[in-house]
Short mmCIF file of C-alpha atoms in Angstrom, two decimals:
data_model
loop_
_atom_site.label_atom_id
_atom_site.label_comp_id
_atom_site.label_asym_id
_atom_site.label_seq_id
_atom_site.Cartn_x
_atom_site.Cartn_y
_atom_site.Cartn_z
CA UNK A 1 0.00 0.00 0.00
CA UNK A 2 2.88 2.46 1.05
CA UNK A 3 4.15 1.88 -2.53
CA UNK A 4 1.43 2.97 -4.15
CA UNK A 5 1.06 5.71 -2.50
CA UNK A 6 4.70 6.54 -2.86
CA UNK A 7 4.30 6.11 -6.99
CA UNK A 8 0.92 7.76 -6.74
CA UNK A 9 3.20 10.33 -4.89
CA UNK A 10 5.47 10.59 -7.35
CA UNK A 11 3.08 11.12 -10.17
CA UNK A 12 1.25 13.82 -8.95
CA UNK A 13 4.47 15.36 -8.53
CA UNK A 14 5.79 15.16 -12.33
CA UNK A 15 2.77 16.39 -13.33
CA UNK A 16 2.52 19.48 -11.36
CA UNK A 17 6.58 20.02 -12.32
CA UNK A 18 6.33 19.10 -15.76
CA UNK A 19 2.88 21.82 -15.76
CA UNK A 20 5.12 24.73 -14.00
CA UNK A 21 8.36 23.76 -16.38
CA UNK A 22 5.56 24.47 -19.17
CA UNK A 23 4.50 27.42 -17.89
CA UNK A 24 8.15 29.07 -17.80
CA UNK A 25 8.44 27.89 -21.05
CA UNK A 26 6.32 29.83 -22.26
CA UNK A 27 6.85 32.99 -20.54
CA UNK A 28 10.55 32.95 -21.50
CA UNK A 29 9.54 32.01 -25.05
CA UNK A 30 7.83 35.14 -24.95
CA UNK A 31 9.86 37.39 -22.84
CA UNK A 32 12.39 36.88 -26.28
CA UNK A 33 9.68 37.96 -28.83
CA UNK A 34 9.12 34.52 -29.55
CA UNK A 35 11.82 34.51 -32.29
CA UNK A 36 15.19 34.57 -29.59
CA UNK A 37 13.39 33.42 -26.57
CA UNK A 38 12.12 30.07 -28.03
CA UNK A 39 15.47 28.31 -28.45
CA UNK A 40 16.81 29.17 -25.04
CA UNK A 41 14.18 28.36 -23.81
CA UNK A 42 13.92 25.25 -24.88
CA UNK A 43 17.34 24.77 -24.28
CA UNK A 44 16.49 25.76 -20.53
CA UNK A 45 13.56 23.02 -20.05
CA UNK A 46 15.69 20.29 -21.29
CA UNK A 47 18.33 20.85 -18.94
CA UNK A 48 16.30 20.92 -16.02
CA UNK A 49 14.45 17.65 -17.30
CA UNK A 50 18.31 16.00 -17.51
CA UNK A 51 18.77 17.20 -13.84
CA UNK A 52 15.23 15.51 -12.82
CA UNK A 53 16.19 12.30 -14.69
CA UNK A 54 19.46 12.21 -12.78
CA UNK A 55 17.48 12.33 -9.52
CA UNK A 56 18.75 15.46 -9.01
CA UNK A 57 15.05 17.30 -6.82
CA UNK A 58 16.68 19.81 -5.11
CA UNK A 59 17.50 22.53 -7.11
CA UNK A 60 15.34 25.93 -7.82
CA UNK A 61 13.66 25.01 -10.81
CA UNK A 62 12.68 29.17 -12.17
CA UNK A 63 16.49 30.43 -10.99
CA UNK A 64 17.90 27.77 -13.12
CA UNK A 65 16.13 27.87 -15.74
CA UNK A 66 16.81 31.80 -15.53
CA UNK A 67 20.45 30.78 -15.36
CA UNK A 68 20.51 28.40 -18.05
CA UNK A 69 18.24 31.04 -20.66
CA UNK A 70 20.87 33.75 -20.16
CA UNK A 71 23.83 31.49 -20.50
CA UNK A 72 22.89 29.85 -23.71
CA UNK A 73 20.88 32.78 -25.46
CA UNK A 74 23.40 33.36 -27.92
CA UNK A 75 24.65 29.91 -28.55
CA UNK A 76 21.16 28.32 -28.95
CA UNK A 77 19.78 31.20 -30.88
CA UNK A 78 23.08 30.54 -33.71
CA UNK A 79 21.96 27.01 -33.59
CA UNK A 80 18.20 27.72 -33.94
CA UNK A 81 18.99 30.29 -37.35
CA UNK A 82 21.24 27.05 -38.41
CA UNK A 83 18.02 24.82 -37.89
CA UNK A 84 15.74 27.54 -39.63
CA UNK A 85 18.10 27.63 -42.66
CA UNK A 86 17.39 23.56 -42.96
CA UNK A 87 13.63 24.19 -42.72
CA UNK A 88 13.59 26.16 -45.18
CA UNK A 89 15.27 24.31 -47.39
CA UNK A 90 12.71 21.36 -46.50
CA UNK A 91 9.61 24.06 -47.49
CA UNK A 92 11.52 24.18 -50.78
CA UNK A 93 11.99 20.46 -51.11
CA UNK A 94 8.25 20.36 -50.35
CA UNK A 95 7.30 22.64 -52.99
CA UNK A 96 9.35 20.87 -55.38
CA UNK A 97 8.18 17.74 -54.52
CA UNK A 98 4.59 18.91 -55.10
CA UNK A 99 5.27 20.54 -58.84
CA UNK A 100 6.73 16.26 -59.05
CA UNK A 101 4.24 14.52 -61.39
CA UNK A 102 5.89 11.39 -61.07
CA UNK A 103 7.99 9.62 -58.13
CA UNK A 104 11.58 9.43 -58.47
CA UNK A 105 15.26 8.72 -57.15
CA UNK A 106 15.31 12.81 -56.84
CA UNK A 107 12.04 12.13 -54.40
CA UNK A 108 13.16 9.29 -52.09
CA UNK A 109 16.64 11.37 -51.72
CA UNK A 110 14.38 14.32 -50.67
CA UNK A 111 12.26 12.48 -47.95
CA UNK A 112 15.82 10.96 -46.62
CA UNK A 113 17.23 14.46 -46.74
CA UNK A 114 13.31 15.74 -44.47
CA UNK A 115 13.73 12.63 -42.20
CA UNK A 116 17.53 12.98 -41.14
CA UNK A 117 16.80 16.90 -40.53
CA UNK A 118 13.80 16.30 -38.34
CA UNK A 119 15.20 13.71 -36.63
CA UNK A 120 18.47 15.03 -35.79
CA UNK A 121 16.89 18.37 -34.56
CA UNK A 122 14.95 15.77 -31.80
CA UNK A 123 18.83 14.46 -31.03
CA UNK A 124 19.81 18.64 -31.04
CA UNK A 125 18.51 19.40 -27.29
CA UNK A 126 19.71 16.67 -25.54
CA UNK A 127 23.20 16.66 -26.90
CA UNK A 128 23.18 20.11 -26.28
CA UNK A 129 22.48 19.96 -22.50
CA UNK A 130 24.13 16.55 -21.61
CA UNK A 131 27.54 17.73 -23.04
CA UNK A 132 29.73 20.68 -22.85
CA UNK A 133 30.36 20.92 -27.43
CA UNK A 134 30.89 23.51 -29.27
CA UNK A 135 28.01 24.69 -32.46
CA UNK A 136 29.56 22.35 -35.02
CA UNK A 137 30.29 19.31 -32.78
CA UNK A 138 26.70 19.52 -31.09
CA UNK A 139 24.85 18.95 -34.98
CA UNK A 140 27.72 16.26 -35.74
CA UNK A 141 26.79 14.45 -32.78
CA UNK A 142 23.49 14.95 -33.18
CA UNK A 143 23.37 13.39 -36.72
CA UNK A 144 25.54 10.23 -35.71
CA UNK A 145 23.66 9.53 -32.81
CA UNK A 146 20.34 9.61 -35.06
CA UNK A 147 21.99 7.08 -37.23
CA UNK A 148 23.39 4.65 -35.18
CA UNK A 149 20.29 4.50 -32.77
CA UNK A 150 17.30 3.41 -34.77
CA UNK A 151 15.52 2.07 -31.80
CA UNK A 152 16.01 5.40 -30.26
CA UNK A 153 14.47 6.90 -33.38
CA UNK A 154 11.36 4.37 -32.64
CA UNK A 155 10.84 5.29 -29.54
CA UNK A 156 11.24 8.88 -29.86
CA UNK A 157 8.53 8.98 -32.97
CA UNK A 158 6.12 6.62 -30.97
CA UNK A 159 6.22 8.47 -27.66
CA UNK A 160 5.61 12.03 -29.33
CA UNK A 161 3.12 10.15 -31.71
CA UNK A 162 1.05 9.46 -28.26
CA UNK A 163 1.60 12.81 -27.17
CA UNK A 164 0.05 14.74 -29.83
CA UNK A 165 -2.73 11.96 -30.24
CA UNK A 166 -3.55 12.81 -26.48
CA UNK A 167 -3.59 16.33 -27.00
CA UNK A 168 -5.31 16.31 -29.96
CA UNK A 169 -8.25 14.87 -28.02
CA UNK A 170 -7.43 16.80 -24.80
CA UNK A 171 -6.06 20.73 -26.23
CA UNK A 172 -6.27 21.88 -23.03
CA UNK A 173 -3.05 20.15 -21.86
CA UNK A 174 -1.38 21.98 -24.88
CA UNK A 175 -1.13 25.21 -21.99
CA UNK A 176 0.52 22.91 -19.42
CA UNK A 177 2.12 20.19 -21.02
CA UNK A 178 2.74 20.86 -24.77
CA UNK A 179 6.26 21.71 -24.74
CA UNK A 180 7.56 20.09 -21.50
CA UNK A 181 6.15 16.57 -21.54
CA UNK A 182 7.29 16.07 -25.57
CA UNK A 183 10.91 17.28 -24.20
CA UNK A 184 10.58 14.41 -21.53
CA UNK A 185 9.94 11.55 -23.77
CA UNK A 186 12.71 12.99 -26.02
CA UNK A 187 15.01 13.68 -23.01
CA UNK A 188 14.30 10.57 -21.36
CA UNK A 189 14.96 8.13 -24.54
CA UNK A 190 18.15 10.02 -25.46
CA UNK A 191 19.48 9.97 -21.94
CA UNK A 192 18.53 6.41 -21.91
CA UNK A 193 21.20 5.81 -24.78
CA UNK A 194 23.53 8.24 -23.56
CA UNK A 195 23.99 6.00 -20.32
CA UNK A 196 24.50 3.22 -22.76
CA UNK A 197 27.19 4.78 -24.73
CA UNK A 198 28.92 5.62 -21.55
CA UNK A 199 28.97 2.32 -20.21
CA UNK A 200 30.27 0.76 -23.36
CA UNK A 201 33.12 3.04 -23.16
CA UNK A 202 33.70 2.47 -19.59
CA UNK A 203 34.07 -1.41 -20.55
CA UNK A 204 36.19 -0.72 -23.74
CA UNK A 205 38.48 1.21 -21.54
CA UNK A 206 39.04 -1.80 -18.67
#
């Protein structure tokens, strides 16, 4: 009984932490005109979900996250115009695609090219906050790690999947929990294989 009430505990817990991390979120996103604030912002939530992951509780969640979004303004914002220049160039690949009358080699290369993007900007975040890399290193890193972790990938696309599914028949959670619980399935599968990696190494260097 004691452990369900310690889980039930728990629960309650993440939710009302994941619904304040949300909240900041979005304040700081809009504190930076949207445009600059949404990056280190982001960049701020995922770090702080890293730290809760590592069972680290006892830490002031809105002065580090005020740390963290005045730290990294400048370095996330050069990697979120990097990012924009890629999306762009997808909103061209989708306009080109759509002028396509008929499927070719040009289109599969084009849907690989949408896919890696998207899926190494889900990688971007928690490299970002679990090591210390600089701009280039963080979107090399980024891109491997999306490669060689295809379960990872799964995971990733199947949690968020759920997410929006939920949310699509519940909006109302988008105010509380539409940024900060997609970063925690995201946060939580990458550090999942960052552990991993680590402990391979470890062995590898015995």
């Amino acid at each position: 009984m004691n452990i369900f009430i310690n889980r039930l505990y728990s629960l309650a817990e993440w939710i009302s932490k994941l619904a304040y991390l949300n909240v900041l979120w979005l304040l700081f996103t809009l504190f930076g005109l949207i445009v600059f604030g949404m990056m280190p912002s982001t960049v701020s939530m995922f770090t702080i979900i890293r730290k809760w992951l590592k069972g680290d509780a006892d830490f002031p969640i809105f002065r580090t996250f005020s740390k963290v979004y005045k730290q990294e303004f400048l370095k996330s914002n050069i990697i979120g115009g990097i990012l924009a220049v890629f999306y762009v160039m997808i909103l061209i690949d989708l306009f080109y695609l759509n002028a396509l009358k008929n499927f070719s080699i040009i289109s599969i290369l084009l849907y690989l090219f949408m896919f890696a993007v998207i899926m190494t900007t889900l990688y971007i975040f928690p490299v970002f906050v679990h090591y210390e890399l600089n701009i280039f290193t963080v979107f090399k890193n980024s891109f491997l790690l999306m490669l060689i972790n295809p379960f990872t990938n799964i995971v990733i696309i199947l949690s968020l999947a759920i997410t929006f599914y939920v949310m699509k028949i519940l909006p109302a959670l988008i105010v509380f929990y539409g940024a900060s619980f997609p970063a925690l399935s995201i946060m939580a599968s990458c550090y999942m294989t960052f552990e991993r990696l680590a402990k391979k190494k470890e062995i590898k260097s015995l």
